PDB file of C-alpha atoms and ligand atoms in Angstrom:
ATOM      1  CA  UNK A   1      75.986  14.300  21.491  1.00  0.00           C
ATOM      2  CA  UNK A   2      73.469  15.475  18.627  1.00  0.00           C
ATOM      3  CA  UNK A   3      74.234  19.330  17.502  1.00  0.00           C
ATOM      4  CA  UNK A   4      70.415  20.334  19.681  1.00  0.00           C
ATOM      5  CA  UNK A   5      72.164  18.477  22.951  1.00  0.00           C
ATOM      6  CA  UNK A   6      75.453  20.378  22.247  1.00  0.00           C
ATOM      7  CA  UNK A   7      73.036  23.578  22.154  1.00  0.00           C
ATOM      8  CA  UNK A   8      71.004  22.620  24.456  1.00  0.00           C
ATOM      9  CA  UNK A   9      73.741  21.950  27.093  1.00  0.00           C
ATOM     10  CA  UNK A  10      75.384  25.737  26.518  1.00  0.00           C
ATOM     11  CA  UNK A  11      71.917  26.909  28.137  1.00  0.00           C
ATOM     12  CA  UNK A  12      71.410  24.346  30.930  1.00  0.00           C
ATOM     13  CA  UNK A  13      72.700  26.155  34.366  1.00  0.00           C
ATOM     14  CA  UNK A  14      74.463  23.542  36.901  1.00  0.00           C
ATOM     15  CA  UNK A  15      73.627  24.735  40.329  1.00  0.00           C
ATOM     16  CA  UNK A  16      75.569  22.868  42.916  1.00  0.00           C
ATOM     17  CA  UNK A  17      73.654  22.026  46.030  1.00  0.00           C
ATOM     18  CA  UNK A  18      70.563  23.023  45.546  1.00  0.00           C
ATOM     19  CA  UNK A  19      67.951  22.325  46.956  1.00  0.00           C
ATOM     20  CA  UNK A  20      70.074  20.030  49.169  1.00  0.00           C
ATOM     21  CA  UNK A  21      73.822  19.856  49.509  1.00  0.00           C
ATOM     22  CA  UNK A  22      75.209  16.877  46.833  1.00  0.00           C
ATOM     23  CA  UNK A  23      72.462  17.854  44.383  1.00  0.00           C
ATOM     24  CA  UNK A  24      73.816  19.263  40.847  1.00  0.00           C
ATOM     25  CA  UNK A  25      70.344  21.168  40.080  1.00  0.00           C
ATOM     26  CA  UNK A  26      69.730  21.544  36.036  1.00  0.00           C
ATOM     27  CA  UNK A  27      68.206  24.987  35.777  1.00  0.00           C
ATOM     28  CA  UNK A  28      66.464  25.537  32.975  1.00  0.00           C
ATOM     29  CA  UNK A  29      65.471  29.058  32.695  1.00  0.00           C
ATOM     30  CA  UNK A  30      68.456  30.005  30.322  1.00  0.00           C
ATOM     31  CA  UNK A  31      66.849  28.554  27.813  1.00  0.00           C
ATOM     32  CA  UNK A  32      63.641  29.324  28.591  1.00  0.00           C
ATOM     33  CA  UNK A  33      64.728  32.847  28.306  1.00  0.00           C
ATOM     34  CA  UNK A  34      66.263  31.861  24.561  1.00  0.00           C
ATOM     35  CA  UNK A  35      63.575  31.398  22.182  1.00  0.00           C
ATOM     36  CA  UNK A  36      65.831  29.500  19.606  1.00  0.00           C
ATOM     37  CA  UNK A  37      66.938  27.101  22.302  1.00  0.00           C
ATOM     38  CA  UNK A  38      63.498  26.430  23.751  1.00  0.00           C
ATOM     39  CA  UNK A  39      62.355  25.694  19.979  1.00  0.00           C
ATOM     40  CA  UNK A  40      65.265  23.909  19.211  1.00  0.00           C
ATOM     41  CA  UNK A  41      64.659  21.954  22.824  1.00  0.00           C
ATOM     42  CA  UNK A  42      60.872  21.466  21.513  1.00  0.00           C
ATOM     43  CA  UNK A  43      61.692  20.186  18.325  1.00  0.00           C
ATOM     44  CA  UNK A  44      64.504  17.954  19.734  1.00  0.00           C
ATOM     45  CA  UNK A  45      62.107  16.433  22.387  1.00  0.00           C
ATOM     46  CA  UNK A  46      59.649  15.355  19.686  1.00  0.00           C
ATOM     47  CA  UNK A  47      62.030  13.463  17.780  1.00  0.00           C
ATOM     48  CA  UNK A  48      61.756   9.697  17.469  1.00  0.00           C
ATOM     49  CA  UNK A  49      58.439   9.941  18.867  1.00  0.00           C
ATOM     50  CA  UNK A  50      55.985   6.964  17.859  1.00  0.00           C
ATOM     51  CA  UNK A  51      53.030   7.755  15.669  1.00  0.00           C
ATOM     52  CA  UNK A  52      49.538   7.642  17.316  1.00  0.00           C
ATOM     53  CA  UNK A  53      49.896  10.227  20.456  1.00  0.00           C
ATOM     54  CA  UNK A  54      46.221  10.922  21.246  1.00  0.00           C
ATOM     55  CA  UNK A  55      46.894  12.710  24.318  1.00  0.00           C
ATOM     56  CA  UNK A  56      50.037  14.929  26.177  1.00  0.00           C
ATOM     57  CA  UNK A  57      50.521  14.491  29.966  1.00  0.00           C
ATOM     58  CA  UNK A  58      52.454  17.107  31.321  1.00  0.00           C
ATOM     59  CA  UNK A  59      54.388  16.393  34.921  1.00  0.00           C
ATOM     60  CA  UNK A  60      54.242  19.657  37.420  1.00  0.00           C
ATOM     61  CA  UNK A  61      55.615  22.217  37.151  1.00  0.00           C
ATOM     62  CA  UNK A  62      58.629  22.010  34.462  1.00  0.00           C
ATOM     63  CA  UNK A  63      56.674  19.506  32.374  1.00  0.00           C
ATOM     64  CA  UNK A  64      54.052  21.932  31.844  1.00  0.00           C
ATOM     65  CA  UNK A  65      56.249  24.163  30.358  1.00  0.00           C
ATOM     66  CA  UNK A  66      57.543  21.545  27.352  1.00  0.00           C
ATOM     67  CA  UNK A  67      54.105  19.491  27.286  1.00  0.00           C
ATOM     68  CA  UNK A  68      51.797  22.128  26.510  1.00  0.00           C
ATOM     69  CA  UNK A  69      53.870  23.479  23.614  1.00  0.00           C
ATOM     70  CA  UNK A  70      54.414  19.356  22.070  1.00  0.00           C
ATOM     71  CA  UNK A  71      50.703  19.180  22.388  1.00  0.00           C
ATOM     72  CA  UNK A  72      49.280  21.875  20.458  1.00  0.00           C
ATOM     73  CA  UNK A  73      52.807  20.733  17.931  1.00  0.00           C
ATOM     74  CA  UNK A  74      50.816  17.250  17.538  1.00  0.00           C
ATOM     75  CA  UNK A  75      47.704  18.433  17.526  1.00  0.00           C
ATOM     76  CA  UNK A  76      46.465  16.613  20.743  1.00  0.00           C
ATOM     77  CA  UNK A  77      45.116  17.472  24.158  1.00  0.00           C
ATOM     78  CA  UNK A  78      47.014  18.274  27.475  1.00  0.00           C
ATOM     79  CA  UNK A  79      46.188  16.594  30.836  1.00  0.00           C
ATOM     80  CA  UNK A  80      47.797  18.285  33.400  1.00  0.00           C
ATOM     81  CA  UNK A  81      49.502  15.526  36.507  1.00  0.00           C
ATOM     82  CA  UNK A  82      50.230  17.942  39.020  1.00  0.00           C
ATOM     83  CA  UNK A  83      51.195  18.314  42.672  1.00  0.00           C
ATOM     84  CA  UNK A  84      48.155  17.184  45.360  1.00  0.00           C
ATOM     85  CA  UNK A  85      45.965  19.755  46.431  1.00  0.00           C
ATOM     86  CA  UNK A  86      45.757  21.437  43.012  1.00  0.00           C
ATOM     87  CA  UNK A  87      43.447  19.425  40.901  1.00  0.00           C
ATOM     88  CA  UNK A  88      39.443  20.260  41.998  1.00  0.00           C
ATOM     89  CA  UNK A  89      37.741  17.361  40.830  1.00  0.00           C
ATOM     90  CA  UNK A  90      38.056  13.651  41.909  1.00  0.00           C
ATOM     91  CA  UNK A  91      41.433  12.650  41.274  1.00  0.00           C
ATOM     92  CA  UNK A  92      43.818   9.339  41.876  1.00  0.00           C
ATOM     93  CA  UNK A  93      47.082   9.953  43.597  1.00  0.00           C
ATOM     94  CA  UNK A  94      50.401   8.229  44.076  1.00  0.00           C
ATOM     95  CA  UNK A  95      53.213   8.839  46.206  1.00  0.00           C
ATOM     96  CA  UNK A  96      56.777   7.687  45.691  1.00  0.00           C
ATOM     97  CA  UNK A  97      60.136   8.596  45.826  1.00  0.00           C
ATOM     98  CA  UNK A  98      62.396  11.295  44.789  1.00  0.00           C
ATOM     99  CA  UNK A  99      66.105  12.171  44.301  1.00  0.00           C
ATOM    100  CA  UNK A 100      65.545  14.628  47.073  1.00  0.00           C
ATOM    101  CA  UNK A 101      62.889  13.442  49.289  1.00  0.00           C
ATOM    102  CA  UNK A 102      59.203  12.197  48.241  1.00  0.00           C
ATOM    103  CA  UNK A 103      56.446  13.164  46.693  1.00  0.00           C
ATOM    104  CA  UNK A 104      52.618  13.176  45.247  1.00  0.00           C
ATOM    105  CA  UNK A 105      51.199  13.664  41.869  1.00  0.00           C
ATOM    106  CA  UNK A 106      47.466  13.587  40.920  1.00  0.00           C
ATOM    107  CA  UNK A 107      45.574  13.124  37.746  1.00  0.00           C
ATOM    108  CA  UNK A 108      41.455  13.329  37.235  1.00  0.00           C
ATOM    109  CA  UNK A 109      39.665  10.377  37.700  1.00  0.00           C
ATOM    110  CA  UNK A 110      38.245  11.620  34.352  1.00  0.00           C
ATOM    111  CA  UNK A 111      41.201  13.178  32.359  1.00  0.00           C
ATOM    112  CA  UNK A 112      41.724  10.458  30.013  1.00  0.00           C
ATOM    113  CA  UNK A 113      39.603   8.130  27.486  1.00  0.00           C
ATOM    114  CA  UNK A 114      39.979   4.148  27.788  1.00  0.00           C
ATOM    115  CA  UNK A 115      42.925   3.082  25.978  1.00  0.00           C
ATOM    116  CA  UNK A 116      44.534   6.534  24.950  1.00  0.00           C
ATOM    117  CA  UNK A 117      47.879   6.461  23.936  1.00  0.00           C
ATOM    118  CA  UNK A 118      49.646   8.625  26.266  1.00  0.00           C
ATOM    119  CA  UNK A 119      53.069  11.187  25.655  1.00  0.00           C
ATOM    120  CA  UNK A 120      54.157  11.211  29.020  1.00  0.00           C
ATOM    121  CA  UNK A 121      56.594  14.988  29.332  1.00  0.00           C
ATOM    122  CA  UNK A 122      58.754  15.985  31.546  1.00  0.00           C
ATOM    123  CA  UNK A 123      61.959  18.021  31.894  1.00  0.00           C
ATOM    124  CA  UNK A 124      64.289  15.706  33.623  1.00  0.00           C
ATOM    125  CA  UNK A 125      64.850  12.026  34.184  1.00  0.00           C
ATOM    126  CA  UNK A 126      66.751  11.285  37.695  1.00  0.00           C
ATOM    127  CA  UNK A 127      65.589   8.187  39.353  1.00  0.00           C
ATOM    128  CA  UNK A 128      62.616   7.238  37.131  1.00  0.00           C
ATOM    129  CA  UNK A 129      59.942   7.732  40.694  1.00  0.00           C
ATOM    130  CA  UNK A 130      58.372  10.783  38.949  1.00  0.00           C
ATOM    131  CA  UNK A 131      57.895   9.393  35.602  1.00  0.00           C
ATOM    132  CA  UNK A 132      56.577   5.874  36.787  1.00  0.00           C
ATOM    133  CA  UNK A 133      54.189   7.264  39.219  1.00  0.00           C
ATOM    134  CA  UNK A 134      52.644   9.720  36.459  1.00  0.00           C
ATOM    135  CA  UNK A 135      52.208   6.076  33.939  1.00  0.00           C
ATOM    136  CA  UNK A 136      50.320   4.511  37.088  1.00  0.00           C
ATOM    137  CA  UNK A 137      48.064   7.532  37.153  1.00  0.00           C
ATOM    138  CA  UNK A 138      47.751   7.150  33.292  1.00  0.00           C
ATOM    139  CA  UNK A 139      47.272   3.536  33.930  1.00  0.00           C
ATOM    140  CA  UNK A 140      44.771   3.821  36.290  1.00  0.00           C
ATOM    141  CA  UNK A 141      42.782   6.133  34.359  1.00  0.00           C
ATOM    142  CA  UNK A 142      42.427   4.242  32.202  1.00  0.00           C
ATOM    143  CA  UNK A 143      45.040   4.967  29.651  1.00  0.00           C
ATOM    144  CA  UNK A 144      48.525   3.557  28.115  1.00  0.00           C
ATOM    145  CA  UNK A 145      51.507   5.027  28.845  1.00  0.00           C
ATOM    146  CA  UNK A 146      53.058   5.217  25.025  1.00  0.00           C
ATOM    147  CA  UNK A 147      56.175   7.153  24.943  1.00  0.00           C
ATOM    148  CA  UNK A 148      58.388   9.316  27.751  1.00  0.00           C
ATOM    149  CA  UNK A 149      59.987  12.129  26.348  1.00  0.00           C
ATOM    150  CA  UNK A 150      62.122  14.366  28.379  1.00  0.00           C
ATOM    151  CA  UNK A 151      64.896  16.911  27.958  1.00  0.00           C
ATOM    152  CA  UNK A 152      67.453  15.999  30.218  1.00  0.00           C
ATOM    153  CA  UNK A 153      68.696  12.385  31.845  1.00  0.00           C
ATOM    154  CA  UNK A 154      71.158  11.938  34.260  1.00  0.00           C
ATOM    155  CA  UNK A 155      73.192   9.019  32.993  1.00  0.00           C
ATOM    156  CA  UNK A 156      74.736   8.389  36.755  1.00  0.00           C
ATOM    157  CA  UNK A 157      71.336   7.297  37.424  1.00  0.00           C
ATOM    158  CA  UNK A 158      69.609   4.179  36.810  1.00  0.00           C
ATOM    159  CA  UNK A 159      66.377   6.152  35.677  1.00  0.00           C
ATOM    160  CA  UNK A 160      66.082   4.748  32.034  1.00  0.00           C
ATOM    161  CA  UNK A 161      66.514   0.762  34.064  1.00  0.00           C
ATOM    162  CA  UNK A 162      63.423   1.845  36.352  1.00  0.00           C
ATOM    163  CA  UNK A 163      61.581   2.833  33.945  1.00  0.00           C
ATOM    164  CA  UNK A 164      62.116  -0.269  31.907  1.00  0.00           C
ATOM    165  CA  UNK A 165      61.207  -2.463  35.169  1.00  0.00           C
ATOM    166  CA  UNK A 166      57.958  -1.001  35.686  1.00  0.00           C
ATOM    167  CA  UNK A 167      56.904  -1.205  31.912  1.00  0.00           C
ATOM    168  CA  UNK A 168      58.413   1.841  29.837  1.00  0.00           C
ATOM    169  CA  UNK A 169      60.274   1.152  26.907  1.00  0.00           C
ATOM    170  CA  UNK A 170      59.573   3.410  24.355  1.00  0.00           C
ATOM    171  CA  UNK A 171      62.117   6.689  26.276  1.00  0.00           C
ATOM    172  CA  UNK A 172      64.094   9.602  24.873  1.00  0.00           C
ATOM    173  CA  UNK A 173      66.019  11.904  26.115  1.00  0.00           C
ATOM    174  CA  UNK A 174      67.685  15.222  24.376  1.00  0.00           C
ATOM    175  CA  UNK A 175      70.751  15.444  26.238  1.00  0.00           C
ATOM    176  CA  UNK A 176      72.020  12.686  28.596  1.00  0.00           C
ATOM    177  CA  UNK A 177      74.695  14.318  30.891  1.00  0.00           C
TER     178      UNK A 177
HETATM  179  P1  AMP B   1      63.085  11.609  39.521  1.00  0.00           P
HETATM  180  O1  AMP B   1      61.717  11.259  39.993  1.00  0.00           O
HETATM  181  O2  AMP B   1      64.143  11.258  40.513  1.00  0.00           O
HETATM  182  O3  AMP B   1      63.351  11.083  38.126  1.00  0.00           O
HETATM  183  O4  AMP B   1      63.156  13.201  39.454  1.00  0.00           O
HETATM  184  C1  AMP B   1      62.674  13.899  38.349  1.00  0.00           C
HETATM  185  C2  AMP B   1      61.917  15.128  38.768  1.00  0.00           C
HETATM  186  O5  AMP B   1      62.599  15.866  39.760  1.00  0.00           O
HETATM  187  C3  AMP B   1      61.728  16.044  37.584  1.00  0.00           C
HETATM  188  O6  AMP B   1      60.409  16.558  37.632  1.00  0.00           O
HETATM  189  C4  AMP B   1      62.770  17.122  37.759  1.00  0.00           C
HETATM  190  O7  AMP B   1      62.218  18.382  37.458  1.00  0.00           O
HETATM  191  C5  AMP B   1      63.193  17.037  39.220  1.00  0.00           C
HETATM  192  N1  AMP B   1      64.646  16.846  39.392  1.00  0.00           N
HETATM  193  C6  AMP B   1      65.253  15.770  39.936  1.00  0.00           C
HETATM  194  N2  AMP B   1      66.583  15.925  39.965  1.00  0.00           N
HETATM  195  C7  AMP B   1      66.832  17.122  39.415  1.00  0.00           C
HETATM  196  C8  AMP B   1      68.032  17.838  39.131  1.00  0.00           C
HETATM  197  N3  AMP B   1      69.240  17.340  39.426  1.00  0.00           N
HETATM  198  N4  AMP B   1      67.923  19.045  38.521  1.00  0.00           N
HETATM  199  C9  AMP B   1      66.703  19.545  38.208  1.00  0.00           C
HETATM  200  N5  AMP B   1      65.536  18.911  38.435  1.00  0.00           N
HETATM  201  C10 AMP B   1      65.593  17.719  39.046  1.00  0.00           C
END
């Protein structure tokens, strides 16, 4: 583990069973609530980035809070794909699967440019189904799904291999517990 995962893991909270019994929930409010963790986290997350972001996507809620910090860090704008019901304009949605349960995110029908290069954010990797539907919405806006950055991955899970099957490649992760 690099010395910002070893840091990084002294302020992740394991919360056992929540929001469903057999769930380990990461809680990341500890460091959220230590500013040299969250810009060590920041920092760490944009690491081994490619060159050539033009645009952040941040995933609701949690990937909000990283995205919008790595984007004004780059220098680029931040799309917000949130939860449905949120967004007031015309928007595309997809539904999938989550560790606990399903789900639907949203993007504008008019948040991105033809052939942006997209930094998709997020806090944690479990299964992949969050992350994959937010590069469809990229996709069909228009836009390329460049690099996935996210804080946490849960190794047990074969996140990274879905992403790789449904055409993301370019992946890091801070700490992989
Ligand atoms: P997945 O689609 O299975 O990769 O789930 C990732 C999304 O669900 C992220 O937005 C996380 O915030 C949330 N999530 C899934 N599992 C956990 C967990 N064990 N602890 C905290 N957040 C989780």
């Amino acid at each position: 583990m690099t010395d910002a995962g070893a840091k990084i893991a002294r302020l992740i909270r394991n919360v056992p069973d929540f929001p469903k019994p057999g769930i380990q929930f990461k809680d990341i409010t500890p460091l959220l609530g230590s500013p040299a963790g969250f810009k060590v986290a920041l920092s760490a997350m944009m690491d081994g980035m490619p060159e050539g972001i033009d645009v952040v996507a941040g995933i609701e809620s949690r990937g909000f809070l990283f995205g919008t910090p790595i984007a004004m860090a780059l220098g680029c704008g931040f799309v917000p794909v949130r939860k449905p019901g949120k967004l007031p304009s015309a928007v595309y949605e997809e539904t999938f699967d989550l560790e606990y349960g399903t789900s639907t995110l949203a993007i504008h029908v008019d948040a991105l440019k033809p052939g942006q290069r997209v930094l998709v954010v997020d806090d944690l990797l479990a299964s992949g189904g969050t992350i994959v539907a937010a590069a469809d919405l990229i996709r069909r806006a228009g836009a390329i799904p460049y690099h996935v950055s996210v804080l946490i991955e849960l190794a047990e899970l074969p996140g990274r291999a879905f992403l790789a099957e449904h055409g993301l490649t370019s992946v890091t992760s801070v700490l992989s517990c």
